[in-house]
Short mmCIF file of C-alpha atoms in Angstrom, two decimals:
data_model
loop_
_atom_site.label_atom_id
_atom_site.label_comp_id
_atom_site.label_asym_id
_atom_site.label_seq_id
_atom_site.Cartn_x
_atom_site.Cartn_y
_atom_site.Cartn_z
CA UNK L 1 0.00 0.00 0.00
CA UNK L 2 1.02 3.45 -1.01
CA UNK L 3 1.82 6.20 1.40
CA UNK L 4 -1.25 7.74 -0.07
CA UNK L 5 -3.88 4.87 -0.01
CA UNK L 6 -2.28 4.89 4.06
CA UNK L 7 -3.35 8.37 4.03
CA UNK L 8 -6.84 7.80 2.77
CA UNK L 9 -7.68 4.84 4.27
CA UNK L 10 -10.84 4.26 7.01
CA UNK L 11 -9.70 3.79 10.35
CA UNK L 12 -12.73 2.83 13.36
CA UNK L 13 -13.31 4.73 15.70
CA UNK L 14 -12.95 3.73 19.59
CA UNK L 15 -15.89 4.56 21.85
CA UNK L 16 -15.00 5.27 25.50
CA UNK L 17 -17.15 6.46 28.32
CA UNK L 18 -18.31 10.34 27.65
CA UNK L 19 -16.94 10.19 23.61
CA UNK L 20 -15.86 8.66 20.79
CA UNK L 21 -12.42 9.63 20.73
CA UNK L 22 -11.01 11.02 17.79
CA UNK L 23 -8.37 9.32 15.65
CA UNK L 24 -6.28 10.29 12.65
CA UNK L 25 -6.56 9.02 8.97
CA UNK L 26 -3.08 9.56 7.67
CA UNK L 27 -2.21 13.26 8.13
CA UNK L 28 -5.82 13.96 8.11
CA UNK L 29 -8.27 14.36 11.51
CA UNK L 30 -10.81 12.33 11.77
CA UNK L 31 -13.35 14.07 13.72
CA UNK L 32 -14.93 11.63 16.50
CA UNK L 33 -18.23 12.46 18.47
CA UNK L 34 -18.07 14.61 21.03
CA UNK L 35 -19.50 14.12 24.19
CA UNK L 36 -23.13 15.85 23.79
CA UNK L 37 -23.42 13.71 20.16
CA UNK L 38 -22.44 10.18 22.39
CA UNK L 39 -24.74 11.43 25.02
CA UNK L 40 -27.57 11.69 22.03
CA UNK L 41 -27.01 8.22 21.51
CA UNK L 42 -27.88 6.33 24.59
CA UNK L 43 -31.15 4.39 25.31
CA UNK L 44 -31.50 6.75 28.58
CA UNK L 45 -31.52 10.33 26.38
CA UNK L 46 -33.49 8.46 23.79
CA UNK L 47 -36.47 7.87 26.17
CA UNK L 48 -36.52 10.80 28.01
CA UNK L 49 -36.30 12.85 25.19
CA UNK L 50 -39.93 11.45 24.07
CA UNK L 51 -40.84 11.60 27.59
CA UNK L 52 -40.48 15.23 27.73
CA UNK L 53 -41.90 16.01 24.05
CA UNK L 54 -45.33 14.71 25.95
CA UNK L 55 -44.55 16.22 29.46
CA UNK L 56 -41.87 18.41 29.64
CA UNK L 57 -41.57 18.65 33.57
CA UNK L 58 -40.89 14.97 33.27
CA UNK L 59 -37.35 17.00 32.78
CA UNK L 60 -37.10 17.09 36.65
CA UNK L 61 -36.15 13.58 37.18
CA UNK L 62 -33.40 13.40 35.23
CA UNK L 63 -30.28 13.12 36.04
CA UNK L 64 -27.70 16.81 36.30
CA UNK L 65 -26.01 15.41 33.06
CA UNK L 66 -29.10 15.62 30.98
CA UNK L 67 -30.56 17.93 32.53
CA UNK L 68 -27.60 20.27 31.32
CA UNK L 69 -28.57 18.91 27.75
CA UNK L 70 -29.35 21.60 25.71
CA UNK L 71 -31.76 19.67 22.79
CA UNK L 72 -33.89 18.25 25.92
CA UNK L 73 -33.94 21.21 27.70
CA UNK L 74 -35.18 23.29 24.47
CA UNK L 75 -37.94 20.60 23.82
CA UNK L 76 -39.03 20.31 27.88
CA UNK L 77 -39.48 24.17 27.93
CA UNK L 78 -41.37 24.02 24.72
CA UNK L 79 -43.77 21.51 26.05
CA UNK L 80 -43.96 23.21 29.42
CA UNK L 81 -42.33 26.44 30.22
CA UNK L 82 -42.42 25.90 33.58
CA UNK L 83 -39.49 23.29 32.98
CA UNK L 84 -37.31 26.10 32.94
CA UNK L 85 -36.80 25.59 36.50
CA UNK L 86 -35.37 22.33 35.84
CA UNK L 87 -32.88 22.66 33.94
CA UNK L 88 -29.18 23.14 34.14
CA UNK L 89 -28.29 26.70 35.44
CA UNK L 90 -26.26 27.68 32.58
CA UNK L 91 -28.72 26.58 29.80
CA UNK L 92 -31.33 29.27 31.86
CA UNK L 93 -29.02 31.71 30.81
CA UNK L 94 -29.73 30.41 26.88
CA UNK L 95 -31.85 33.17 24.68
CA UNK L 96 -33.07 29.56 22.90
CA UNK L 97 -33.48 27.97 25.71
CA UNK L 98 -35.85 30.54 27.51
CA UNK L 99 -37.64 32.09 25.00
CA UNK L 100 -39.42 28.63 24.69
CA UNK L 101 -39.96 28.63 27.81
CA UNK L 102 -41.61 32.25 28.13
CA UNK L 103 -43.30 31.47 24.55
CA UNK L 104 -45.18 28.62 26.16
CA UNK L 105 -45.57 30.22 29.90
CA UNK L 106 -44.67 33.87 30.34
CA UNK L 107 -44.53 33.20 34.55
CA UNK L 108 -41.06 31.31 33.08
CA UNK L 109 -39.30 34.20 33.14
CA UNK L 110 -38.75 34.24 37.29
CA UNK L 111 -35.92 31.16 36.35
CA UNK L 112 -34.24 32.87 33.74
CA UNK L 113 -30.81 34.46 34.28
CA UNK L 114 -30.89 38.12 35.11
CA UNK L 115 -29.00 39.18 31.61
CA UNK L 116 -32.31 37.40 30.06
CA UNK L 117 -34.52 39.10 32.36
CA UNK L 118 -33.33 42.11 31.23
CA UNK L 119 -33.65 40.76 27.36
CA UNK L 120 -36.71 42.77 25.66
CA UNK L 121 -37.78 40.60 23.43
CA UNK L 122 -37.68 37.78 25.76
CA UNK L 123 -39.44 39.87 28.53
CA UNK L 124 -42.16 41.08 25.61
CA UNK L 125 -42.83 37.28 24.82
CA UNK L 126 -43.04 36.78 28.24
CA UNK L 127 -45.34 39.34 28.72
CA UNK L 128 -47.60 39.06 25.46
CA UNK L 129 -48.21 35.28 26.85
CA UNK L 130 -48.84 36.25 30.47
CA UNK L 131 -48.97 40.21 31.57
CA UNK L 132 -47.48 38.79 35.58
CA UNK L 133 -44.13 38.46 34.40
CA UNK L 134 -43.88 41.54 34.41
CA UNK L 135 -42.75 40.89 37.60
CA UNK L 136 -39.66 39.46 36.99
CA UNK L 137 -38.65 42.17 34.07
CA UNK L 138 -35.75 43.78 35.28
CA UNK L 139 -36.10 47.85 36.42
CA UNK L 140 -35.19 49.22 33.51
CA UNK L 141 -37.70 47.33 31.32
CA UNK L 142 -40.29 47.47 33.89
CA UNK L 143 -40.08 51.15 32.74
CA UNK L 144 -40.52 50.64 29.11
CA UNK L 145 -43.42 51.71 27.75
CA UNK L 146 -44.27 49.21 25.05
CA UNK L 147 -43.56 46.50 27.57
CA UNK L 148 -45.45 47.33 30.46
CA UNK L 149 -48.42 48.74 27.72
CA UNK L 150 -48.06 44.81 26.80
CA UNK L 151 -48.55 43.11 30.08
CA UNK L 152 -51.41 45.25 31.10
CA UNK L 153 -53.09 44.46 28.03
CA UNK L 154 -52.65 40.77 28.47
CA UNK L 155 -53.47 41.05 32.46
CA UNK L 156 -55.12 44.54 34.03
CA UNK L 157 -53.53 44.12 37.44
CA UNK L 158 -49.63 44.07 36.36
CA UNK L 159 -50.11 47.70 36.60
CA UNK L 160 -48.54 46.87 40.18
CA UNK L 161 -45.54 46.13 38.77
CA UNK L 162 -44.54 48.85 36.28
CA UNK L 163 -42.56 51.78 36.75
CA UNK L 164 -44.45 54.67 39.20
CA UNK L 165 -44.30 57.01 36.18
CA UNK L 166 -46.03 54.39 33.90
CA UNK L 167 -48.51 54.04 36.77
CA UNK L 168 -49.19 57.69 36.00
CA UNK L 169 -49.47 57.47 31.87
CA UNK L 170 -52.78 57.90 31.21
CA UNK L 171 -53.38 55.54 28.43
CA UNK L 172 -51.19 52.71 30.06
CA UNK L 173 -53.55 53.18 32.99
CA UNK L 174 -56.89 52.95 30.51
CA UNK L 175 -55.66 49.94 28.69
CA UNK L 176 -55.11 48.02 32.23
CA UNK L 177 -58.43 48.75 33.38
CA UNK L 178 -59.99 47.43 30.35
CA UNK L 179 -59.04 44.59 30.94
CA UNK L 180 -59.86 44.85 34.89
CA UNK L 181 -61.16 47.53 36.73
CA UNK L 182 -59.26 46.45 39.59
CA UNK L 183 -56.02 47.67 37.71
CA UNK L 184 -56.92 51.16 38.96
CA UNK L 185 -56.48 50.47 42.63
CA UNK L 186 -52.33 50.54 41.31
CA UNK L 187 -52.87 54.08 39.17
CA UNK L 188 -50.93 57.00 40.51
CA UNK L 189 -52.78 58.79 43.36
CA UNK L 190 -52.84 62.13 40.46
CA UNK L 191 -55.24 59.20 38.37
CA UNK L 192 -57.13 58.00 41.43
CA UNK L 193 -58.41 61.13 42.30
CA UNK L 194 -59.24 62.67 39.09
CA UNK L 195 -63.08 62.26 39.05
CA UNK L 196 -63.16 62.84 34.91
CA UNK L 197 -60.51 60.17 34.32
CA UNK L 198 -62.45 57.43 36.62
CA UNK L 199 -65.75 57.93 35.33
CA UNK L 200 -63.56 57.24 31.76
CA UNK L 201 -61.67 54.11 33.05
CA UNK L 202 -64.85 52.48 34.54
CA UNK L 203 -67.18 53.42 31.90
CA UNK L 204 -64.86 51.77 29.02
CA UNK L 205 -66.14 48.47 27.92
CA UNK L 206 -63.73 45.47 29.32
CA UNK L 207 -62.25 43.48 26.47
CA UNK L 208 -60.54 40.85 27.07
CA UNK L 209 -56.59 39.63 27.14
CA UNK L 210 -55.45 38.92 23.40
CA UNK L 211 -54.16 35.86 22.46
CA UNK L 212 -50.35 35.55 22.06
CA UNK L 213 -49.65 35.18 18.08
CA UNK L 214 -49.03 31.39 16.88
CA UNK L 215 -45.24 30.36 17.37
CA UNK L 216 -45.35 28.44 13.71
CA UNK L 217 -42.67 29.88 11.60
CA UNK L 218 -41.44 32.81 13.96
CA UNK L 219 -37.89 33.72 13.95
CA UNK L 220 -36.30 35.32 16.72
CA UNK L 221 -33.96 38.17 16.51
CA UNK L 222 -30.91 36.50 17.69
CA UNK L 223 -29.74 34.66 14.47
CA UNK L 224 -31.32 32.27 11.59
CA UNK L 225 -33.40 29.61 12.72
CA UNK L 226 -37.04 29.56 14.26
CA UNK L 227 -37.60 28.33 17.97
CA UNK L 228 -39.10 25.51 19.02
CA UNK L 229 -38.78 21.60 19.03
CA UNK L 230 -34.99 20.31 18.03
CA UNK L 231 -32.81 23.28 19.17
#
């Protein structure tokens, strides 16, 4: 055999506990699995990755190893945001990662990582799906307009949790109590006793919270692909 054919010749590779090492094919590397690709291809990940596609908070008996898996985490969240609190603290610091979780339960957001928190687009899915987490925005987006003008519309009484100057905006203050009258007990006291603007509030017809848009075919801001299943 020629020092070529050596060169191009197939070589196995050996599997050992945690990855498939990585050989050489003459002068040329032969890339080997790494540990997340060996980890894909056990019986355990296997079932528990259809487990969680059906229940996601099935997430929170597995074991730290998967539960720092990145593909399971991403499909847990997206069948139950509330998985989020499962899984491995680093991949709660994952835009991916979270903004399944918030797309599926906005209350997700209390397990995200504080840089996330402080994400607006992951705090406006968040909110558009459930006006509370609000609560967990950080201060300065608990002070932005077009989020806090979201939550209230999705849930009257996170009023309580925006900004004191937002609590004084006229129009953020309508659009809460349409969608609960109760949202005025957290106006600004300048709101509360203006007799003309609570005879407005009350009198406006209560509509109720809109539905979050459908998740088929959205792409987030932070590079190509949709999220969702298979992350």
């Amino acid at each position: 055999m020629t020092e070529l054919e050596v060169q191009d010749s197939l070589v196995q590779t050996e599997y050992k506990p945690g990855l498939l090492q990585e050989q050489r094919r003459g002068w040329h590397a032969l890339e080997g699995l790494t540990e997340v690709e060996a980890l894909h291809r056990t019986d355990e990940w296997r079932s528990l990755y259809q487990l969680v596609q059906k229940d996601g908070l099935s997430l929170a008996t597995a074991s730290p190893a998967l539960r720092g898996d990145r593909e399971l985490a991403a499909e847990a969240c997206w069948a139950n945001g509330m998985a989020l609190q499962y899984v491995h603290e680093e991949l709660q610091a994952d835009w991916e990662v979270v903004m399944c979780a918030v797309s599926k339960s906005g209350t997700a957001l209390t397990w995200a990582s504080p840089e996330l928190r402080a994400d607006r687009e992951i705090v406006l899915k968040a909110v558009q799906e459930s006006g509370g987490a609000l609560e967990y925005a950080s201060r300065e987006l608990r002070a932005d307009r077009e989020v806090v003008m979201a939550a209230v519309q999705s849930r009257g009484m996170a009023l309580r949790y925006a900004a004191e100057e937002l609590k004084a905006d006229r129009e953020v203050v309508l659009a809460a109590a349409r969608q609960s009258r109760r949202a005025l007990v957290h106006a600004a006291e300048s709101l509360r006793k203006d007799p003309a603007f609570l005879k407005e509030a009350s009198s406006q017809p209560l509509v109720a919270a809109p539905k979050p848009a459908p998740e088929s075919g959205a792409q987030p801001a932070h590079g190509g692909g949709g999220y969702g299943p298979g992350l």
